[in-house]
Short mmCIF file of C-alpha atoms and ligand atoms in Angstrom, two decimals:
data_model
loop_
_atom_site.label_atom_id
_atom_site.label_comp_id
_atom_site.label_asym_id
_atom_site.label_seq_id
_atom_site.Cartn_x
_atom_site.Cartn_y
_atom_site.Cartn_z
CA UNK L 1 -4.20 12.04 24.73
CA UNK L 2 -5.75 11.13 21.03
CA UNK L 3 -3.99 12.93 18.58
CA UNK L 4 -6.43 15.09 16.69
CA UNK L 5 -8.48 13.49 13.83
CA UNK L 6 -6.58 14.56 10.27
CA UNK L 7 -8.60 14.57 7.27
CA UNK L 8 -6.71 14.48 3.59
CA UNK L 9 -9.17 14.88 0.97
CA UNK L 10 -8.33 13.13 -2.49
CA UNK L 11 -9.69 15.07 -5.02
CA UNK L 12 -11.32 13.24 -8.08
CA UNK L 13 -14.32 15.36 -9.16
CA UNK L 14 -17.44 13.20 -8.14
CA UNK L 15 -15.51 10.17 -7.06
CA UNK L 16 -13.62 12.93 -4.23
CA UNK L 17 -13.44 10.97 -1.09
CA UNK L 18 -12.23 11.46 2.41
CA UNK L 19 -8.96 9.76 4.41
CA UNK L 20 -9.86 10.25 7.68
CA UNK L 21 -6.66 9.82 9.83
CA UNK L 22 -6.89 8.91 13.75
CA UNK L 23 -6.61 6.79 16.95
CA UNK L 24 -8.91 4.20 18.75
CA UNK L 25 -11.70 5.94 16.22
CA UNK L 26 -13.07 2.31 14.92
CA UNK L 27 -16.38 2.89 17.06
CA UNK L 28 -17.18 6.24 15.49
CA UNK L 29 -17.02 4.50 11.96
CA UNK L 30 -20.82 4.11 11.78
CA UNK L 31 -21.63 7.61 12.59
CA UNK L 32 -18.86 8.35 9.97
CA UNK L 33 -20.53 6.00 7.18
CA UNK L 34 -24.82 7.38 8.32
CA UNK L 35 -23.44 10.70 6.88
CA UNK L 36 -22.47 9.29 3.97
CA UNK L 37 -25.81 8.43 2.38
CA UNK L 38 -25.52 4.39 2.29
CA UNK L 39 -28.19 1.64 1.73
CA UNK L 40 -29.17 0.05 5.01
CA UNK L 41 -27.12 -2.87 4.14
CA UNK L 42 -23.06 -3.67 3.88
CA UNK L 43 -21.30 -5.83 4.24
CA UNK L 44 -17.84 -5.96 6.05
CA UNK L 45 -14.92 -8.28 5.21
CA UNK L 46 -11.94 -9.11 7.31
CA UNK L 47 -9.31 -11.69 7.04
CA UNK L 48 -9.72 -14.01 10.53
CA UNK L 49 -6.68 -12.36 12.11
CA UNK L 50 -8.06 -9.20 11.62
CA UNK L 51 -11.43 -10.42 12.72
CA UNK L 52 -10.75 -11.79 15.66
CA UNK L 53 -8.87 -8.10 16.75
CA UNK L 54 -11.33 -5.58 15.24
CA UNK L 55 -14.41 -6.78 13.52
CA UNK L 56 -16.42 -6.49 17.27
CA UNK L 57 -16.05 -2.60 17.47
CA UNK L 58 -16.14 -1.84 13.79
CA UNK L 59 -19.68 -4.28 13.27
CA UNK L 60 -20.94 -2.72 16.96
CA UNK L 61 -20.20 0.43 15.44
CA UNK L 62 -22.07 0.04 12.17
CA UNK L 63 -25.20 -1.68 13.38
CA UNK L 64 -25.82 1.21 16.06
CA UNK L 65 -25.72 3.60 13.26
CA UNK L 66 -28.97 1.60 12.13
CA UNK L 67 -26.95 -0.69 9.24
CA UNK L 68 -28.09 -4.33 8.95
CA UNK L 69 -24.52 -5.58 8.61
CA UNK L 70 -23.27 -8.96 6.75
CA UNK L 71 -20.08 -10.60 8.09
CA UNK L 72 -17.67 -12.24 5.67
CA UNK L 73 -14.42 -13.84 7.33
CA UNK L 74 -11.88 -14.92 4.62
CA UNK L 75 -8.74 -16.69 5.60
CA UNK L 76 -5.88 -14.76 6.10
CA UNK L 77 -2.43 -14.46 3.52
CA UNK L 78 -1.63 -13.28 0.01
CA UNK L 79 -2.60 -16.52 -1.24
CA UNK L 80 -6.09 -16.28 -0.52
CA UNK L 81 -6.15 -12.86 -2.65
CA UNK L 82 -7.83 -15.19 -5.56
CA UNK L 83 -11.20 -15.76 -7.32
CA UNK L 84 -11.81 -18.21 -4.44
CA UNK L 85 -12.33 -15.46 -2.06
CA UNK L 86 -14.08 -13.30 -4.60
CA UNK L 87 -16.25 -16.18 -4.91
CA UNK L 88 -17.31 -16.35 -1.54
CA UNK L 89 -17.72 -12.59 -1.20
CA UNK L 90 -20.30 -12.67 -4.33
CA UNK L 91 -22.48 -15.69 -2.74
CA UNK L 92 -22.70 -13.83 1.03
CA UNK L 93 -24.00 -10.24 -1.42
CA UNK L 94 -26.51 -12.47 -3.33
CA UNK L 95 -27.94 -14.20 -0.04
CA UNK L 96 -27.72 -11.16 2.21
CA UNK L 97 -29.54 -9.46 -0.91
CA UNK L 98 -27.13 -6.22 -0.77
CA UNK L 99 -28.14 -3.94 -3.04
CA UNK L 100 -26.81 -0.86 -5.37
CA UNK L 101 -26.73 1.61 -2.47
CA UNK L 102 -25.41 -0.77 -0.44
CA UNK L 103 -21.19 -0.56 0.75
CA UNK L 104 -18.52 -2.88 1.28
CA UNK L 105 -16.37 -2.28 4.10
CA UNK L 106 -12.44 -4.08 4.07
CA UNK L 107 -11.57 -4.21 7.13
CA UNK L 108 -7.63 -5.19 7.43
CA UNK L 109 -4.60 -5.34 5.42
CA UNK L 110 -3.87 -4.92 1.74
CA UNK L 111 -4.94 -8.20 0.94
CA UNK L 112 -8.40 -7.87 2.20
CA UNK L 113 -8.94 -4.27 0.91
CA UNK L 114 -7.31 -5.20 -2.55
CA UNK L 115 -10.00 -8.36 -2.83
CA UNK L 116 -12.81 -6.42 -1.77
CA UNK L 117 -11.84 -3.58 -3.55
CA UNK L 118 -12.57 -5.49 -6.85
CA UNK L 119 -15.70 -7.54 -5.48
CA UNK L 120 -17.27 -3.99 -5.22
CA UNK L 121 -15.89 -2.97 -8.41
CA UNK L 122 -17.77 -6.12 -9.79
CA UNK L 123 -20.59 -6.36 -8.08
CA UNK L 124 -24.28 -5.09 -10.00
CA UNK L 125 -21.78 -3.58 -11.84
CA UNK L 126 -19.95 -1.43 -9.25
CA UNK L 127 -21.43 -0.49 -5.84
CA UNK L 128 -19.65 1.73 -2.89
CA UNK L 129 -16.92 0.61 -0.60
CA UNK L 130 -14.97 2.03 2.60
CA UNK L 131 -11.51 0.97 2.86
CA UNK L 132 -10.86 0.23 7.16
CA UNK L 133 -6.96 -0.24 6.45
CA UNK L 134 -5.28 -2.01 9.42
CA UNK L 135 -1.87 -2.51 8.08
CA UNK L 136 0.67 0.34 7.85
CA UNK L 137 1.30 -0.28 4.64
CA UNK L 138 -2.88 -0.34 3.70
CA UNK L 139 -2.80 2.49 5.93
CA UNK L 140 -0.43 4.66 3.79
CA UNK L 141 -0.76 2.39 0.41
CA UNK L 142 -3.10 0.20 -0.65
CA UNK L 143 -6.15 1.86 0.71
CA UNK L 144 -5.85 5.33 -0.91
CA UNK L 145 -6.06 5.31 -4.93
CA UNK L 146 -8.13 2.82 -5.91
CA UNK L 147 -6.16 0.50 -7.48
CA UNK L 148 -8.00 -3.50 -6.35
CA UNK L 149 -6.83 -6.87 -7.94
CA UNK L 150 -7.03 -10.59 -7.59
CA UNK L 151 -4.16 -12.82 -8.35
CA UNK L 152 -4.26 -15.41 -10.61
CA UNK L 153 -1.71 -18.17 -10.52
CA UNK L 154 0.38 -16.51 -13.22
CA UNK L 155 1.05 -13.60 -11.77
CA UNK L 156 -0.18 -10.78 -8.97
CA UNK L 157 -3.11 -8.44 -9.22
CA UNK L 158 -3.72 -9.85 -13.07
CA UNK L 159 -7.34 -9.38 -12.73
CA UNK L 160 -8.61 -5.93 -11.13
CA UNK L 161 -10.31 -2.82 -11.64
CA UNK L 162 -9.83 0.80 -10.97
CA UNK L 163 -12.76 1.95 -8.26
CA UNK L 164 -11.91 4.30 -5.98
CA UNK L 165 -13.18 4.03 -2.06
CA UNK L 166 -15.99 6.34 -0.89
CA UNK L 167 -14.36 6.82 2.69
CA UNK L 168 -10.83 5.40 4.25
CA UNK L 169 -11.06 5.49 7.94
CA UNK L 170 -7.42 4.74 9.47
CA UNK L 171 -6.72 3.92 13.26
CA UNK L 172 -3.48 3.92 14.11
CA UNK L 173 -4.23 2.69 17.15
CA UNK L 174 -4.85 -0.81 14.99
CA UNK L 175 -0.90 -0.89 14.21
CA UNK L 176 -0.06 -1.82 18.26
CA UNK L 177 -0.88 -5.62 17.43
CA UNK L 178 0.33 -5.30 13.92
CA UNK L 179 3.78 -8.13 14.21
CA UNK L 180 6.96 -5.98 14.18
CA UNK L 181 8.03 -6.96 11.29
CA UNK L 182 4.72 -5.68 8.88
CA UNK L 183 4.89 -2.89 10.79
CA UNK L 184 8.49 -2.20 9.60
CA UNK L 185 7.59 -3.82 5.89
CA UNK L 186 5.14 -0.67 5.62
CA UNK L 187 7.96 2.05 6.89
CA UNK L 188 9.77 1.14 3.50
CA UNK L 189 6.43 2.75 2.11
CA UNK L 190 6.87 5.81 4.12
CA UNK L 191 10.26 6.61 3.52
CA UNK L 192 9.79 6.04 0.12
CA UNK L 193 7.34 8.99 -0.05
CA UNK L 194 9.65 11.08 1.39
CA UNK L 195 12.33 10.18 -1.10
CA UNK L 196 10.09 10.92 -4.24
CA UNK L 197 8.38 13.32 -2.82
CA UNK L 198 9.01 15.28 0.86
CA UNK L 199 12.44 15.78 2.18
CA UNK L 200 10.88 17.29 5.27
CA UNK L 201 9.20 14.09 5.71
CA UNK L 202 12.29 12.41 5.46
CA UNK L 203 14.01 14.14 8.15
CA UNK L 204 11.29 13.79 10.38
CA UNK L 205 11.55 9.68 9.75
CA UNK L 206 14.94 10.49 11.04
CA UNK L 207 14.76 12.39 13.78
CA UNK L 208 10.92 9.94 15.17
CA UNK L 209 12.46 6.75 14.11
CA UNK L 210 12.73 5.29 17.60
CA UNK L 211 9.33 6.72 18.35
CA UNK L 212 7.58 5.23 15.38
CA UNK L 213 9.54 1.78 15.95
CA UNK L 214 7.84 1.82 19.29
CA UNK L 215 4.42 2.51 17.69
CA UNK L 216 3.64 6.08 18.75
CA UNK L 217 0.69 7.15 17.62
CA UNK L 218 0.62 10.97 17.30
CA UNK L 219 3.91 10.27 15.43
CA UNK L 220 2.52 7.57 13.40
CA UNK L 221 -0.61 9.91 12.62
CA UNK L 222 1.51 12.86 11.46
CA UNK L 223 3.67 10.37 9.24
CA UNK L 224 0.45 8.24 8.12
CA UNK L 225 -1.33 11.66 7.17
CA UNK L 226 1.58 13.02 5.39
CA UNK L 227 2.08 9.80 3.52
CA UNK L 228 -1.63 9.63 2.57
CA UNK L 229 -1.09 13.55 1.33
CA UNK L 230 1.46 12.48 -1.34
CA UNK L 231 -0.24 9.42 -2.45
CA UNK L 232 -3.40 11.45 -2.88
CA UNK L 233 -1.87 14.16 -4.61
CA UNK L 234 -0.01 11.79 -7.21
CA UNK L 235 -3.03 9.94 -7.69
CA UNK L 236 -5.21 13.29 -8.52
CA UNK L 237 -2.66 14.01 -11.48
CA UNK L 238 -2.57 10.60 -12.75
CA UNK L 239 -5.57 8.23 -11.57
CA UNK L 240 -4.97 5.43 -13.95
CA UNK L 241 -1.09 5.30 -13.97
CA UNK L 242 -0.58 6.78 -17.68
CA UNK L 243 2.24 8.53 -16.21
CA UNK L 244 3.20 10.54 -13.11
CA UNK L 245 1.25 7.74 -10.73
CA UNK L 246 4.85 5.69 -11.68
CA UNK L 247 6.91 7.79 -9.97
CA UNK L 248 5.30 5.48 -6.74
CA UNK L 249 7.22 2.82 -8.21
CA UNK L 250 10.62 3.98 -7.04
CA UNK L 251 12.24 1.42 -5.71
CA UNK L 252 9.60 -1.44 -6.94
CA UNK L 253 11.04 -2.36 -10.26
CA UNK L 254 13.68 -3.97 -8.25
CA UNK L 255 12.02 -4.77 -5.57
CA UNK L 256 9.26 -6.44 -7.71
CA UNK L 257 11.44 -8.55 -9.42
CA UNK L 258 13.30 -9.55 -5.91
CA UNK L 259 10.34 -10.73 -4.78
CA UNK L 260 9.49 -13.05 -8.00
CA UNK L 261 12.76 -14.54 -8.19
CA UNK L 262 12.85 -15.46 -4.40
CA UNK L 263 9.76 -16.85 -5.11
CA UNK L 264 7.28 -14.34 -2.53
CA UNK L 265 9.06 -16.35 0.02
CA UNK L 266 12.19 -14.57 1.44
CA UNK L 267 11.47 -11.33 1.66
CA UNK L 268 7.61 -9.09 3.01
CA UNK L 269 6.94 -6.84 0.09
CA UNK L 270 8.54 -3.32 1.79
CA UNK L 271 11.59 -5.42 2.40
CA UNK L 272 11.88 -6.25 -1.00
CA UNK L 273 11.10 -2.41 -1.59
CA UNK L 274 13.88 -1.69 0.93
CA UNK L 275 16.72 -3.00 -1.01
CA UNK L 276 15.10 -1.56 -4.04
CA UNK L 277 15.17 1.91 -2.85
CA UNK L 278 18.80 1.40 -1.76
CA UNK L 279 19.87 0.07 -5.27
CA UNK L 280 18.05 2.76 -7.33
CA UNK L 281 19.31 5.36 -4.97
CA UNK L 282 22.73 3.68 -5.87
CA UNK L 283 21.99 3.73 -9.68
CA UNK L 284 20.63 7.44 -9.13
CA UNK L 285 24.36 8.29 -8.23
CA UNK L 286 25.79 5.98 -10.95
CA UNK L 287 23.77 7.59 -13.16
CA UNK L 288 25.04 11.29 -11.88
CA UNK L 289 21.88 12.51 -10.89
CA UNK L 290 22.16 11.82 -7.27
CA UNK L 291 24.12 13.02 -5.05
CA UNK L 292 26.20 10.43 -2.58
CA UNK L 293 25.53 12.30 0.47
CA UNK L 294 21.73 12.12 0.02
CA UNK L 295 22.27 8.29 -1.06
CA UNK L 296 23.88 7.68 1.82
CA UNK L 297 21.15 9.42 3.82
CA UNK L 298 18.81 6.89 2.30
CA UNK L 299 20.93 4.11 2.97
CA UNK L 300 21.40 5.11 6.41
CA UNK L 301 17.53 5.29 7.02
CA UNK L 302 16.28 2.17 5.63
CA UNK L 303 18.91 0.07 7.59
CA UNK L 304 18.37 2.18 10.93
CA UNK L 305 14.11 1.16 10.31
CA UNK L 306 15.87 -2.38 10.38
CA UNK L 307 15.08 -2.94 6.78
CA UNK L 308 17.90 -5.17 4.58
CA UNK L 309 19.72 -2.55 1.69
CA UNK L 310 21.67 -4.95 -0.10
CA UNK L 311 20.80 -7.49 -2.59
CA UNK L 312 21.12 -10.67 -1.12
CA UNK L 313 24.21 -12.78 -2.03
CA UNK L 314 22.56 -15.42 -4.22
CA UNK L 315 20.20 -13.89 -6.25
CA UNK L 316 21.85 -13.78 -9.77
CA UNK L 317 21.61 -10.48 -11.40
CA UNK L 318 20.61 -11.83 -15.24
CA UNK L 319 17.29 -13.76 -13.18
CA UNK L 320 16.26 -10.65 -11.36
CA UNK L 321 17.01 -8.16 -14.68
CA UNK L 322 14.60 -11.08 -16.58
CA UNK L 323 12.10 -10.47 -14.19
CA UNK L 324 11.82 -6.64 -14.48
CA UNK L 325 11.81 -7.21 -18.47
CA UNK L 326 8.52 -9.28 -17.82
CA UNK L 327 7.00 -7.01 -15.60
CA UNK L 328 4.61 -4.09 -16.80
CA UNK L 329 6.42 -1.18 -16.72
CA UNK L 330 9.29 -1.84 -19.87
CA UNK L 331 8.59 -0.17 -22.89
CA UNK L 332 10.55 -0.86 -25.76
CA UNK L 333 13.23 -3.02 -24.35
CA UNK L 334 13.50 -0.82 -21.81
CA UNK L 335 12.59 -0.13 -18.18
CA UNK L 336 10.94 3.14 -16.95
CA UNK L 337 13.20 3.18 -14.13
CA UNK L 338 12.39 5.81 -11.40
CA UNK L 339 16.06 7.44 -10.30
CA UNK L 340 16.09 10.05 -7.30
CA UNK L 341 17.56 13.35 -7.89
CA UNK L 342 18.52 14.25 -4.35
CA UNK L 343 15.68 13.31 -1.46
CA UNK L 344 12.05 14.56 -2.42
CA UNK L 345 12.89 14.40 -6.54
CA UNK L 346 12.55 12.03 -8.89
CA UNK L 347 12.72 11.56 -12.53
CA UNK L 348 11.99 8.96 -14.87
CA UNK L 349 15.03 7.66 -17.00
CA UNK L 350 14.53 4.55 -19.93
CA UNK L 351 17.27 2.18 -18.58
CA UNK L 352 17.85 -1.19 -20.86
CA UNK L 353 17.76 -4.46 -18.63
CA UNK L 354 21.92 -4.76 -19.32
CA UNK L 355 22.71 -1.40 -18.19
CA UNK L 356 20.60 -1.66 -14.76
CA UNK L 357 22.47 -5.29 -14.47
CA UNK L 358 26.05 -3.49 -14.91
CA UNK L 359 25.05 -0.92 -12.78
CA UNK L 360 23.79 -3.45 -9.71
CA UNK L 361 27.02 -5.31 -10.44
CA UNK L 362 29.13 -2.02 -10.25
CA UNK L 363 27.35 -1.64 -6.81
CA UNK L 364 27.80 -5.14 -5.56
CA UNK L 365 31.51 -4.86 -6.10
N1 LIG H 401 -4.10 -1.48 -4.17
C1 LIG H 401 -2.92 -0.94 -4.07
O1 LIG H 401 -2.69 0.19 -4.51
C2 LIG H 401 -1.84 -1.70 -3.38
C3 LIG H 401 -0.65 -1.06 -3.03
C4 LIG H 401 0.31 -1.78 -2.33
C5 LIG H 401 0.08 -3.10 -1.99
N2 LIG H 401 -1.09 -3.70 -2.35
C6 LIG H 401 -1.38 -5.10 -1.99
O2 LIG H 401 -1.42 -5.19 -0.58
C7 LIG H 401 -1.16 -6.54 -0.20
C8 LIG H 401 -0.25 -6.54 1.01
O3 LIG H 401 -0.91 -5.89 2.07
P1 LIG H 401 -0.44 -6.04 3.59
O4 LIG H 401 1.02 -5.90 3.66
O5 LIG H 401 -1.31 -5.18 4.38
O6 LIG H 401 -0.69 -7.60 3.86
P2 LIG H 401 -1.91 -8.42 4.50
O7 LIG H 401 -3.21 -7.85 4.15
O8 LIG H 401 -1.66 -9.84 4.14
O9 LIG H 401 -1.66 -8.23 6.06
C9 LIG H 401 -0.47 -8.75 6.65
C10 LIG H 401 -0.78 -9.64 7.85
O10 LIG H 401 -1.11 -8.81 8.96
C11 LIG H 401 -2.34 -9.24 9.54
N3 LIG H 401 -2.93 -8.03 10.12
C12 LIG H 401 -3.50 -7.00 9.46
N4 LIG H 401 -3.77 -5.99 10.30
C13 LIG H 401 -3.37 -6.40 11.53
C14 LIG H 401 -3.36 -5.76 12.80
N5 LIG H 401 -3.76 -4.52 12.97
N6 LIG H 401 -2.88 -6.48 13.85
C15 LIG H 401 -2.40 -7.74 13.67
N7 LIG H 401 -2.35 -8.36 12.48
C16 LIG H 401 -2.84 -7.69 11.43
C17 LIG H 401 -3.08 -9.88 8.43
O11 LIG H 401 -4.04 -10.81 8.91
C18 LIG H 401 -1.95 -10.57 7.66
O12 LIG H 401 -1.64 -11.79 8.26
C19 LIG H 401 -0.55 -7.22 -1.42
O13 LIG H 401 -1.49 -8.12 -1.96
C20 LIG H 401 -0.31 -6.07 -2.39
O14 LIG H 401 -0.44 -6.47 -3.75
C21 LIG H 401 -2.05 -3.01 -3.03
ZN1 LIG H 402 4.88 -1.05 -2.57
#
């Protein structure tokens, strides 16, 4: 049976928008969008993966709710999320002429909704867009808040914009083919939510675990909706990240910095998050705001998802610490660390780069 259709609204004052949460629902996404008061043109980008699993029911759905649809296939990976791609987007809107009421719709992971999150940013100066998140970490992440970015070759998601979606339509339903191990990459999401945010989250992620490993989808709709719930509701507070939007950073200022000195290579971006959460949650007891029991829990969690928790053997602590000092969040030499107080807390705490290096060394030993 379909689980029933949850809908999380993320309210923004005029730019409020819908997450509409549910399973096998891609043909009804036309219907969905007619409501919505679109031009008679959009255009739909997927990466080719994605295409080659989705873009038939999602494009049958839009053109029999009467939308002359453009097609843009971009090649799939993180290294395509450049001005390249952009590029091409831009040159299929001017020759399919879409116009101001026109929408974009990203169809895939959150390369392809980050990429043509920005083109619609850009283009005649902003128009609408519908995120179609395929990934379970789009699903619970990079589809809901607006954030969209291009990388440039110094760095990730240097060039972006804020521009928040007019509709996110999730299938869970889409995560079956998703490989095992994305699937698992975007559970380091989920937990993390119910870390900063939701113990009773959390101990539902430990009592379904098996169930969502297996891909359940009334489980994976409860978890995806609750996980969309919190990310909406920070994002509300905070839409531009002056301050309480951070607290989604637990376990990223690590994990960030993991990821940068092993190159993008080694680990999938919730793995990296993984061992992040595992080494704040560490420093959160360190630090005597955490309790050990609940760190444990944590630990426990993100291993049993069959996520890595420890800091792999050859990364050398002074690299990684340089990293976080380059990255955006430090303030005054020093880092705006997010620390758990417990599961479903968090606070902020101004660490300096030596003192989080003595700390991960405390816990390596
Ligand atoms: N905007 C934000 O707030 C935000 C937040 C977090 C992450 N991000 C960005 O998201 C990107 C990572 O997103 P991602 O992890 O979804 O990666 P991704 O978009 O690269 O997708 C991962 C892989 O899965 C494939 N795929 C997607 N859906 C599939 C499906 N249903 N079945 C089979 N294969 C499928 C893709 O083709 C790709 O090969 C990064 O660029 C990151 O910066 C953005
Ligand atoms: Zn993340």
């Amino acid at each position: 049976m379909k689980p029933a259709m949850r809908t999380i609204t993320v309210n923004l004052g005029e730019r409020s928008y819908p997450i509409h949460v549910g399973e096998n629902n891609l043909a009804e996404l036309g219907e969905a969008m007619r409501g919505a008061k679109f031009g008679p043109r959009v255009a739909i980008v997927a990466d080719a993966n994605v295409a080659d699993l989705y873009l038939k029911p999602v494009e049958g759905s839009l053109r029999r709710a009467g939308f002359a649809c453009e097609v843009i296939v971009l090649p799939a990976g993180e290294e395509h999320k450049n001005v390249d791609s952009l590029t091409a987007i831009y040159d299929r809107l001017i020759a399919g002429r879409l116009e101001r009421g026109s929408a974009l719709v990203a169809l895939g992971g959150g390369v392809v909704g980050d990429v043509t999150g920005f083109a619609a940013a850009t283009y005649l100066r902003g128009i609408a867009y519908v995120q179609v998140p395929t990934t379970l970490l789009a699903q619970v992440d990079s589809s809901v808040g607006g954030k969209t970015a291009v990388n440039h070759r110094e760095g990730k998601n240097l060039i972006g914009a804020f521009h928040q979606p007019r509709l996110v339509w999730i299938d869970v339903a889409a995560l079956r083919s998703l490989p095992k191990r994305e699937l698992v990459a975007g559970l380091a999401e989920v937990i993390k939510y119910g870390v900063i945010a939701d113990g009773e989250l959390f101990c539902r992620l430990e009592e379904t675990l098996d169930e969502l490993l297996q891909v359940n989808s009334e489980i994976l709709a409860e978890v995806v909706a609750a996980s969309c719930a919190i990310k909406a509701g920070v994002v509300e507070q905070d839409e531009r990240e002056s301050d309480v939007r951070a607290v989604l950073n637990f376990g990223h200022t690590v994990g960030h910095a993991l990821e940068a000195v092993t190159r993008y290579e080694k680990f999938l971006h919730g793995e990296a998050v993984a061992i992040g959460m595992v080494q704040a949650a560490a420093i959160s007891v360190a630090e005597g705001v955490c309790d050990r029991p609940s760190f444990e829990r944590i630990r426990r969690l993100v291993a049993r998802a069959g996520l890595p928790v420890d800091l792999p053997a050859d990364v050398e602590l002074a690299e990684l610490v340089r990293h976080m000092e380059v990255d955006k969040k430090s303030a005054a030499g020093k880092i705006k660390f997010v620390l758990c107080e417990g599961i479903g807390r968090t606070r902020f705490h101004a660490l300096a780069p030596s003192e989080i290096a003595a700390r991960l060394a405390e816990k390596a030993n």
